[in-house]
């Protein structure tokens, strides 16, 4: 809730403070403070507060604290500080309200708001001696109290305790007796209670109890205050009782606190004036007495429990009819061994419609448990005594057993009650009542009651009780041919119970007995479950074959077997079940599950097990074959469902190919990607989705890439048939790429970023495959076509050029073209990569030297000249130094042969190029000096200077 700003004239128009040594500093800090508060007020409510804001405000307030206390004449300054404090507080309220409306804010954001509240409280405390503001101490204390509550809600108890202590210090300056306002008095009590609760949270119980006792002087004769304090004592007592390590000392401590609460309730009733106040305190008093009774019951102080219940009932009203009272009384009478009184309380609960069913059931369980503690014979005697009150007949026995179990067939029954029923039903005197044909109807009814009780406990997964009830129900099935099937059913249910109890040998015995009486598919399936629980995978797979041979077999049992196997993590068994399931689809008979779902499940199961990629591939191929045989619409389905199914198989094939590629199993990788292309190419509703074209293309290209990787891994060349197959796949991919390129012109940036790498891999693989078929013209066409697309980049051309210039299938034309185009691309960049430029230049010189030889000396020379022109204007080291040295040295060394051959002009050209290149390379001064000395000697020898115009012609 926002706190209204003080509307005194001084706050609306603060007066100027007198001049003081700190006047300027005060105003500067106030200005900074107001700026930050404006920032807080203007902050969007739906955005978290900046982390720096609380720390900045805290720093300013810390500076102000260092200047405190402020002079009395500075009252306008204090009033201004009060107004800023209220503004900051109201801004915090707005932020908290906004956070409460939208989704819950983060803990950090909430803490930041509470930090601002704390700062506002500190600001108010700095000017607590302000004049002209009513009750400044109370207002300042209330700020600290509310801030402490906020810290307590965040479970930051040390800060909460600090706030409450500051508030207590402020209020301690007041004369409590002079406080007349009810709100101010309530604040004193609430502050003490909050401080006590915080102390309790930090496990300072002594302080917490001390503060509660100290609160007794702050009650001011108010019934509301008495109830609040009593409620806090009771809350602490409940906390003590909720501990897991309850012992005698805990109970005594809780009792002491509850007695304090009870005493406060008594005093509160004496000062209550209105009916509402009286009712509220009486309810709290009754609640306290009930808790005291429960504690006495835990302490086995049964007589004290009876006294408390008596007091509660004497008070009358709703508290005297509370549902817990007969339960407490019955347990107390049972504890005292007075079963007659306990039975009266039990009967009173039956007729009391206000008692919930769960309470009544709990009381009945307690009663039967207490009767059973006296011994089994005593419990049986009680129920046989009940039976004796009825007519000694089968019908009467059924009624008694049904009443003990309950109308709901034993669903609410407990183990102890079911055990007593089982003992009663198996008693020879009771069984003898149902002998003969005259009581066949009653015998059937008794079997049904016991069977339903066993079924109810089976649903509750109480298999032990359920098995006992089913075994006793077998006593009421005649051993004749007509009831053979019913006995077999009982044995099968008992098998299920002992499966649930993991007593597998007993379960095996029962299912074998059932199989003798009524052999069917259910018996075979139960044997299958037993094998699963024994982790006998081989036996489980054999049972699958046995199920198939049963006369009442249906394929549903194979599906159910697969589910059971998956739940037991017996994946080989699940695969066997589903594989057999698939065999029934070729018959053409209607099946409960679509074939595509079975195959999808099989692939999913196999994918969970490492090393099963071969089997996954087998079933994916089977899915593709079946889709081809039946038609895609029939196999996958039509419409969106069919497209989703088809795409699932395509994506799975793609993912398996990717995983195999990561594991370097390139042979399987190629198979999976080829399958993926097939699935993506499959038409559903007579069409292939346009977005699948790029996926088909990728799958085809990666298939060939995996084939090449597999070849390199095995170090065995691809057969001619495989090469032709790869070429065919790449031709399909090329057509798709061409259609995509024509459709988009590769102008869409998204298309280029997605398909540029793909285009490059396609060109690289196609170049490789056509090279094996000696199709050099096709290779050149591929590279030149690729170079003309926007998907091409200098990096791609560099890779193609390097591949073409090395290896057994050297192609000088393609290498020269690719590297030349690549060089142009790099040089046209604003920031060329001169490392790659140097690599390309060297490789071009090498190719030209090898391919053209000495016949084309000018071509090689032009490459050196081009390198020189590239180096002109570059900073030192920008062109790789080692590459520059290589250029200079190899150019100089190329003059050696012409010198020996007497080709003076040719030698001069090469020496000039080498010398000029050396001048552009750092740390070649020594080489340059040697070169110049050699040139000088060479000029003298042949009397032809290499200077001036001649030298300038070399570097054009």
XYZ file of C-alpha atoms in Angstrom, residues 229-805:
577
model
C -0.297 -13.314 20.969
C -2.035 -16.602 21.806
C -2.018 -17.547 18.135
C 1.747 -16.967 17.986
C 2.354 -19.180 21.043
C 0.249 -21.889 19.393
C 2.112 -21.518 16.088
C 5.462 -22.044 17.848
C 4.036 -25.091 19.616
C 2.885 -26.572 16.284
C 6.350 -25.975 14.853
C 7.890 -27.886 17.750
C 5.459 -30.768 17.166
C 6.217 -30.885 13.425
C 9.853 -31.819 14.005
C 10.843 -35.273 12.886
C 12.800 -36.005 16.076
C 9.839 -35.675 18.427
C 10.709 -36.795 21.954
C 9.661 -36.127 25.544
C 11.407 -32.763 25.745
C 9.760 -31.592 22.513
C 6.316 -32.549 23.808
C 6.936 -30.759 27.110
C 8.125 -27.654 25.283
C 5.047 -27.715 23.044
C 2.753 -28.193 26.031
C 4.309 -25.234 27.793
C 3.711 -22.999 24.784
C 0.141 -24.255 24.373
C -0.615 -23.606 28.017
C 0.586 -20.026 27.521
C -1.782 -19.736 24.565
C -4.624 -21.233 26.607
C -4.027 -18.788 29.453
C -4.067 -15.844 27.028
C -7.345 -17.111 25.559
C -8.876 -17.194 29.055
C -7.761 -13.605 29.719
C -8.925 -12.517 26.285
C -12.388 -13.900 26.942
C -12.577 -11.869 30.135
C -12.029 -8.594 28.233
C -14.026 -9.459 25.102
C -16.993 -7.177 24.598
C -18.543 -8.187 21.282
C -19.966 -11.556 20.232
C -17.563 -11.746 17.314
C -14.535 -11.269 19.578
C -15.830 -13.911 21.994
C -16.440 -16.451 19.206
C -12.993 -15.962 17.674
C -11.180 -16.400 20.991
C -13.334 -19.419 21.887
C -12.434 -21.057 18.560
C -8.760 -20.469 19.238
C -9.154 -21.839 22.756
C -10.841 -25.005 21.461
C -8.181 -25.449 18.835
C -5.491 -25.111 21.507
C -7.213 -27.657 23.737
C -7.402 -30.128 20.834
C -3.685 -29.780 20.235
C -3.033 -30.228 23.956
C -5.120 -33.411 23.818
C -3.095 -34.680 20.850
C 0.161 -34.038 22.724
C -1.132 -35.885 25.779
C -2.123 -38.758 23.498
C 1.383 -38.884 22.045
C 2.757 -38.923 25.595
C 0.334 -41.766 26.407
C -1.248 -39.561 29.078
C -4.683 -40.964 28.301
C -6.502 -39.625 31.329
C -5.416 -36.084 30.469
C -6.836 -36.633 26.985
C -10.187 -37.677 28.444
C -10.255 -34.574 30.679
C -9.510 -32.261 27.730
C -12.242 -33.884 25.631
C -14.667 -33.539 28.526
C -13.909 -29.823 28.846
C -14.385 -29.322 25.135
C -17.704 -31.122 25.117
C -18.915 -29.201 28.158
C -18.234 -25.934 26.303
C -20.789 -27.061 23.726
C -21.273 -25.455 20.367
C -19.311 -26.425 17.291
C -16.154 -27.077 19.319
C -17.960 -29.802 21.294
C -18.988 -31.606 18.085
C -15.601 -31.383 16.389
C -14.760 -34.496 14.335
C -11.462 -35.086 16.135
C -12.989 -35.402 19.632
C -14.456 -38.927 19.350
C -11.227 -40.085 17.695
C -9.139 -38.670 20.526
C -11.509 -40.127 23.120
C -11.598 -43.562 21.477
C -7.800 -43.767 21.259
C -7.509 -42.665 24.874
C -10.041 -45.328 26.036
C -8.186 -47.926 24.000
C -4.947 -46.830 25.619
C -6.566 -47.270 29.020
C -7.815 -50.719 27.988
C -11.463 -49.726 28.352
C -12.831 -51.218 25.128
C -16.494 -50.712 25.993
C -16.071 -46.941 26.163
C -13.978 -47.084 22.985
C -16.756 -49.015 21.244
C -19.274 -46.374 22.355
C -17.092 -43.658 20.858
C -16.787 -45.700 17.662
C -20.574 -46.086 17.438
C -21.041 -42.397 18.128
C -18.865 -41.638 15.121
C -21.013 -43.837 12.915
C -24.162 -41.885 13.727
C -22.374 -38.519 13.604
C -22.785 -37.379 10.007
C -20.425 -34.470 10.505
C -17.397 -36.729 10.808
C -15.594 -37.246 7.479
C -15.363 -40.732 6.116
C -11.572 -40.743 6.274
C -11.647 -39.961 10.005
C -14.163 -42.722 10.607
C -12.087 -45.243 8.636
C -8.953 -44.265 10.562
C -10.805 -44.750 13.850
C -12.077 -48.166 12.786
C -8.553 -49.203 11.778
C -7.263 -48.073 15.142
C -9.976 -50.018 16.915
C -9.284 -53.234 14.994
C -5.562 -52.768 15.431
C -5.984 -52.427 19.178
C -8.175 -55.553 19.237
C -5.542 -57.423 17.241
C -2.804 -56.467 19.656
C -4.497 -58.686 22.272
C -3.738 -61.656 19.996
C -5.126 -63.371 16.942
C -7.454 -65.572 19.002
C -8.978 -62.506 20.637
C -9.578 -60.839 17.245
C -11.106 -64.030 15.836
C -13.262 -64.368 18.951
C -14.602 -60.825 18.425
C -15.645 -61.524 14.860
C -16.942 -65.003 15.614
C -18.889 -63.399 18.411
C -20.384 -60.988 15.872
C -21.180 -63.955 13.692
C -22.839 -65.636 16.677
C -25.203 -62.705 17.060
C -26.599 -63.471 13.602
C -28.390 -66.574 12.463
C -25.871 -69.370 12.019
C -26.239 -69.670 8.294
C -24.231 -69.060 5.158
C -26.272 -65.977 4.340
C -25.484 -64.495 7.784
C -21.775 -65.219 7.356
C -21.744 -63.408 4.015
C -23.429 -60.393 5.616
C -20.921 -60.291 8.486
C -17.892 -60.584 6.205
C -19.303 -57.959 3.864
C -19.906 -55.588 6.805
C -16.358 -56.057 8.121
C -14.855 -55.467 4.675
C -17.072 -52.450 3.993
C -19.617 -51.486 1.396
C -16.913 -50.446 -1.041
C -15.579 -53.973 -1.319
C -12.547 -53.367 0.838
C -11.096 -50.391 -1.061
C -10.827 -48.450 2.207
C -9.782 -51.514 4.155
C -6.375 -51.802 5.758
C -4.023 -54.769 6.000
C -5.042 -55.576 9.538
C -8.752 -55.607 8.635
C -8.167 -57.748 5.561
C -6.094 -60.150 7.610
C -8.908 -60.583 10.129
C -11.378 -61.133 7.279
C -9.065 -63.771 5.769
C -8.784 -65.583 9.081
C -12.535 -65.430 9.513
C -13.214 -66.718 5.971
C -10.738 -69.576 6.358
C -12.099 -70.712 9.713
C -13.340 -74.307 9.372
C -16.617 -73.502 11.129
C -17.354 -70.780 8.593
C -16.312 -72.880 5.568
C -18.547 -75.717 6.789
C -21.564 -73.425 6.522
C -21.179 -73.353 2.725
C -21.028 -77.081 2.040
C -23.727 -78.591 -0.186
C -25.826 -77.519 -3.157
C -28.438 -75.854 -0.972
C -26.127 -72.920 -0.293
C -24.635 -72.619 -3.806
C -25.924 -69.054 -4.167
C -24.436 -67.960 -0.828
C -21.162 -69.719 -1.694
C -20.988 -67.733 -4.930
C -21.730 -64.528 -3.003
C -18.972 -65.259 -0.447
C -16.515 -65.912 -3.306
C -17.539 -62.631 -4.931
C -17.053 -60.634 -1.695
C -13.582 -62.049 -1.124
C -12.692 -61.726 -4.821
C -13.770 -58.067 -4.899
C -11.767 -57.373 -1.748
C -8.711 -58.964 -3.378
C -9.297 -56.965 -6.574
C -9.570 -53.692 -4.627
C -6.294 -54.363 -2.826
C -4.703 -55.381 -6.117
C -5.676 -51.999 -7.572
C -4.057 -50.385 -4.533
C -0.914 -52.473 -5.344
C -1.139 -54.201 -1.967
C -0.280 -57.516 -3.606
C 0.351 -59.404 -0.359
C -3.128 -58.700 1.005
C -4.632 -59.258 -2.422
C -2.997 -62.693 -2.761
C -4.260 -63.706 0.665
C -7.837 -62.718 -0.224
C -7.716 -64.533 -3.588
C -6.359 -67.667 -1.894
C -9.223 -67.590 0.617
C -11.738 -67.082 -2.197
C -10.507 -70.353 -3.750
C -11.998 -72.125 -0.687
C -15.452 -71.258 -2.040
C -15.001 -72.805 -5.534
C -16.140 -76.429 -5.835
C -13.647 -78.949 -7.241
C -15.718 -80.054 -10.221
C -15.507 -79.869 -14.003
C -17.999 -77.028 -14.315
C -15.854 -74.710 -12.186
C -12.583 -75.691 -13.858
C -12.292 -72.419 -15.800
C -13.079 -70.365 -12.670
C -10.329 -72.172 -10.719
C -7.877 -71.562 -13.577
C -8.827 -67.873 -13.457
C -8.062 -67.805 -9.719
C -4.651 -69.382 -10.307
C -3.829 -66.839 -13.009
C -4.774 -63.951 -10.706
C -2.618 -65.418 -7.953
C 0.212 -65.627 -10.474
C -0.193 -61.882 -11.099
C -0.129 -61.152 -7.352
C 3.125 -63.033 -6.834
C 4.581 -61.389 -9.931
C 3.868 -58.076 -8.210
C 5.607 -59.410 -5.088
C 8.495 -60.663 -7.305
C 8.064 -64.152 -5.854
C 8.650 -65.653 -9.268
C 8.802 -69.329 -8.271
C 5.350 -69.205 -6.671
C 4.025 -67.268 -9.657
C 5.423 -70.039 -11.905
C 3.675 -72.711 -9.839
C 0.292 -71.002 -10.090
C 0.485 -70.366 -13.830
C 1.476 -74.009 -14.408
C -1.613 -75.106 -12.471
C -3.770 -72.750 -14.529
C -2.220 -74.105 -17.729
C -3.188 -77.636 -16.714
C -6.796 -76.649 -16.131
C -7.316 -74.191 -19.020
C -4.349 -73.739 -21.427
C -4.689 -70.468 -23.353
C -2.854 -67.379 -24.568
C -3.076 -65.662 -21.161
C -1.086 -68.458 -19.517
C 1.559 -68.185 -22.225
C 1.711 -64.419 -21.757
C 2.087 -64.765 -17.962
C 4.982 -67.200 -18.510
C 6.457 -64.568 -20.826
C 6.225 -61.944 -18.037
C 7.919 -64.313 -15.589
C 10.800 -64.808 -18.014
C 11.114 -61.040 -18.370
C 11.328 -60.537 -14.599
C 13.933 -63.314 -14.393
C 15.920 -61.496 -17.118
C 15.666 -64.697 -19.147
C 15.569 -63.034 -22.556
C 15.953 -66.316 -24.400
C 13.037 -67.869 -22.520
C 10.913 -64.778 -23.172
C 11.619 -64.966 -26.911
C 10.691 -68.676 -26.875
C 7.417 -67.809 -25.136
C 6.656 -65.358 -27.942
C 6.811 -68.300 -30.363
C 4.597 -70.333 -28.010
C 2.011 -67.523 -27.925
C 1.843 -67.497 -31.702
C 0.871 -71.204 -31.708
C -2.004 -70.757 -29.220
C -5.497 -71.276 -30.593
C -6.815 -68.019 -29.128
C -3.784 -65.988 -30.213
C -4.291 -62.487 -31.580
C -1.533 -60.119 -32.791
C -2.464 -57.742 -29.971
C -0.489 -59.927 -27.590
C 2.684 -59.303 -29.584
C 2.128 -55.574 -29.254
C 1.490 -55.996 -25.517
C 4.610 -58.163 -25.200
C 6.659 -55.456 -26.868
C 5.352 -52.855 -24.395
C 6.192 -55.136 -21.460
C 9.674 -55.773 -22.825
C 10.338 -52.061 -23.289
C 9.135 -51.363 -19.731
C 11.571 -54.047 -18.490
C 14.381 -52.612 -20.669
C 14.578 -55.985 -22.434
C 15.135 -54.423 -25.838
C 16.102 -57.666 -27.668
C 12.798 -59.194 -26.557
C 10.874 -56.124 -27.718
C 12.607 -56.340 -31.093
C 11.733 -60.039 -31.364
C 8.066 -59.340 -30.522
C 7.743 -56.528 -33.050
C 9.665 -58.463 -35.716
C 7.156 -61.323 -35.384
C 4.378 -58.746 -35.396
C 5.597 -57.513 -38.794
C 5.277 -61.004 -40.299
C 1.484 -60.814 -40.036
C 1.217 -57.753 -42.290
C 2.073 -59.667 -45.451
C -1.078 -61.782 -45.053
C -3.259 -58.815 -45.916
C -5.528 -59.320 -42.888
C -6.683 -56.289 -40.891
C -4.200 -55.480 -38.126
C -4.774 -53.510 -34.911
C -1.775 -51.256 -35.519
C -0.522 -49.664 -38.733
C 2.621 -51.292 -40.128
C 4.411 -47.950 -40.280
C 3.912 -47.500 -36.513
C 5.409 -50.919 -35.792
C 8.431 -50.179 -37.957
C 8.825 -46.758 -36.400
C 8.708 -48.311 -32.917
C 11.261 -50.937 -33.924
C 13.654 -48.320 -35.259
C 13.174 -46.203 -32.123
C 13.971 -49.158 -29.841
C 17.031 -50.211 -31.825
C 18.301 -46.626 -31.918
C 18.542 -46.658 -28.120
C 21.157 -49.423 -28.207
C 24.653 -48.639 -29.427
C 26.021 -50.897 -32.123
C 22.614 -51.673 -33.642
C 23.051 -49.409 -36.672
C 23.005 -52.408 -39.017
C 19.617 -53.567 -37.744
C 18.279 -50.018 -37.847
C 19.378 -49.845 -41.474
C 17.634 -53.175 -42.199
C 14.267 -52.005 -40.879
C 14.564 -48.587 -42.513
C 15.172 -50.351 -45.827
C 12.191 -52.594 -45.101
C 10.045 -49.492 -44.555
C 11.199 -48.086 -47.888
C 10.492 -51.375 -49.663
C 7.022 -51.677 -48.109
C 6.231 -48.080 -49.028
C 7.230 -48.899 -52.591
C 5.119 -52.104 -52.638
C 1.988 -50.705 -51.021
C 2.272 -47.128 -52.185
C 3.313 -44.202 -50.046
C -0.253 -43.092 -49.300
C -1.245 -46.574 -48.156
C 1.904 -47.162 -46.086
C 2.558 -43.759 -44.534
C -0.982 -42.446 -44.662
C -2.499 -39.465 -46.418
C -2.372 -35.776 -45.737
C -0.429 -34.237 -42.897
C -0.242 -37.536 -40.982
C 1.412 -39.265 -43.925
C 3.868 -36.418 -44.419
C 4.837 -36.509 -40.752
C 5.398 -40.276 -40.856
C 7.460 -40.083 -44.029
C 9.518 -37.188 -42.705
C 10.125 -39.096 -39.453
C 11.777 -41.924 -41.374
C 13.708 -39.417 -43.476
C 14.937 -37.488 -40.447
C 15.815 -40.704 -38.612
C 17.823 -41.906 -41.601
C 19.550 -38.525 -41.745
C 20.347 -38.558 -38.011
C 21.672 -42.116 -38.172
C 23.847 -41.103 -41.121
C 25.116 -38.109 -39.172
C 25.922 -40.251 -36.121
C 27.683 -42.869 -38.233
C 29.669 -40.086 -39.853
C 30.723 -38.794 -36.436
C 31.763 -42.320 -35.469
C 33.660 -42.623 -38.797
C 31.514 -45.540 -39.940
C 31.346 -44.093 -43.436
C 29.997 -47.200 -45.182
C 26.804 -47.189 -43.101
C 26.782 -43.395 -43.248
C 26.489 -43.530 -47.040
C 23.667 -46.098 -46.818
C 21.682 -43.990 -44.347
C 22.036 -40.778 -46.365
C 20.978 -42.599 -49.515
C 17.916 -43.898 -47.650
C 17.193 -40.369 -46.433
C 17.217 -39.083 -50.021
C 14.777 -41.858 -50.938
C 12.372 -41.015 -48.119
C 12.547 -37.297 -48.848
C 11.848 -38.055 -52.535
C 8.766 -40.167 -51.721
C 5.546 -38.553 -52.853
C 2.622 -38.289 -50.421
C -0.683 -37.178 -51.943
C 1.100 -37.271 -55.304
C 3.658 -34.583 -54.537
C 6.994 -33.932 -52.867
C 7.212 -30.952 -50.523
C 9.238 -28.156 -52.088
C 11.194 -27.643 -48.898
C 12.415 -31.246 -49.194
C 14.317 -30.552 -52.423
C 17.264 -29.065 -50.589
C 17.206 -32.020 -48.150
C 17.195 -34.503 -51.040
C 20.119 -32.642 -52.553
C 22.055 -32.662 -49.297
C 21.399 -36.354 -48.752
C 22.647 -37.230 -52.252
C 25.773 -35.129 -51.936
C 26.595 -36.435 -48.451
C 26.041 -39.995 -49.708
C 28.847 -39.541 -52.230
C 31.004 -37.754 -49.645
C 30.568 -40.727 -47.290
C 31.446 -43.141 -50.122
C 34.694 -41.255 -50.722
C 35.449 -41.145 -46.990
C 34.802 -44.900 -46.739
C 37.180 -45.462 -49.650
C 39.915 -43.452 -47.920
C 39.264 -45.253 -44.640
C 39.502 -48.719 -46.182
C 42.304 -47.653 -48.535
C 40.523 -49.591 -51.283
C 39.418 -47.704 -54.414
C 35.773 -47.615 -55.395
C 34.730 -50.055 -58.053
C 33.727 -48.691 -61.424
C 30.106 -49.542 -60.705
C 30.237 -47.548 -57.457
C 31.880 -44.613 -59.236
C 29.136 -44.593 -61.880
C 26.528 -44.826 -59.133
C 28.114 -41.865 -57.374
C 28.099 -39.897 -60.646
C 24.401 -40.662 -61.109
C 23.619 -39.501 -57.576
C 25.581 -36.309 -58.167
C 23.787 -35.722 -61.467
C 20.476 -35.869 -59.569
C 21.848 -33.465 -56.980
C 23.156 -31.201 -59.719
C 19.737 -30.970 -61.359
C 18.190 -29.997 -58.019
C 20.930 -27.422 -57.416
C 20.407 -26.021 -60.878
C 16.662 -25.735 -60.324
C 17.254 -24.049 -56.973
C 19.797 -21.681 -58.503
C 17.468 -20.810 -61.377
C 14.547 -20.370 -59.033
C 16.343 -18.088 -56.623
C 19.214 -16.770 -58.751
C 21.112 -17.233 -55.499
C 20.342 -13.641 -54.617
C 18.619 -14.414 -51.371
C 21.234 -14.171 -48.633
C 19.517 -16.943 -46.697
C 19.757 -19.335 -49.620
C 23.420 -18.501 -50.116
C 24.318 -18.999 -46.473
C 22.447 -22.288 -46.358
C 23.559 -23.724 -49.711
C 27.012 -22.311 -50.368
C 28.831 -25.072 -48.493
C 26.543 -27.658 -50.046
C 27.255 -26.343 -53.542
C 30.983 -26.476 -52.844
C 30.852 -30.081 -51.555
C 28.862 -31.019 -54.638
C 31.429 -29.447 -56.991
C 34.345 -31.006 -55.105
C 32.793 -34.498 -55.156
C 31.650 -34.207 -58.770
C 35.118 -33.012 -59.786
C 36.619 -36.051 -57.999
C 34.250 -38.585 -59.580
C 34.547 -37.191 -63.121
C 38.298 -37.177 -62.699
C 38.181 -40.908 -62.126
C 36.261 -41.255 -65.373
C 38.831 -39.003 -67.123
C 36.153 -36.417 -67.987
C 38.465 -33.400 -67.882
C 36.102 -31.269 -69.944
C 33.300 -31.938 -67.468
C 35.656 -31.039 -64.642
C 36.507 -27.693 -66.241
C 32.856 -26.990 -66.935
C 31.943 -27.752 -63.289
C 34.578 -25.448 -61.860
C 33.939 -22.596 -64.301
C 30.179 -22.820 -63.754
C 30.687 -22.799 -59.989
C 33.032 -19.811 -60.215
C 30.278 -17.854 -61.912
C 27.789 -18.300 -59.074
C 27.359 -16.145 -55.998
C 27.719 -19.261 -53.874
C 31.373 -19.353 -54.862
C 33.995 -17.784 -52.607
C 37.789 -17.422 -52.856
C 38.170 -19.989 -50.087
C 36.216 -22.573 -52.065
C 38.242 -21.880 -55.223
C 41.454 -22.172 -53.229
C 40.454 -25.648 -52.045
C 39.493 -26.706 -55.569
C 42.764 -25.326 -56.948
C 44.831 -27.109 -54.320
C 43.002 -30.399 -54.985
C 43.490 -30.049 -58.733
C 47.189 -29.253 -58.375
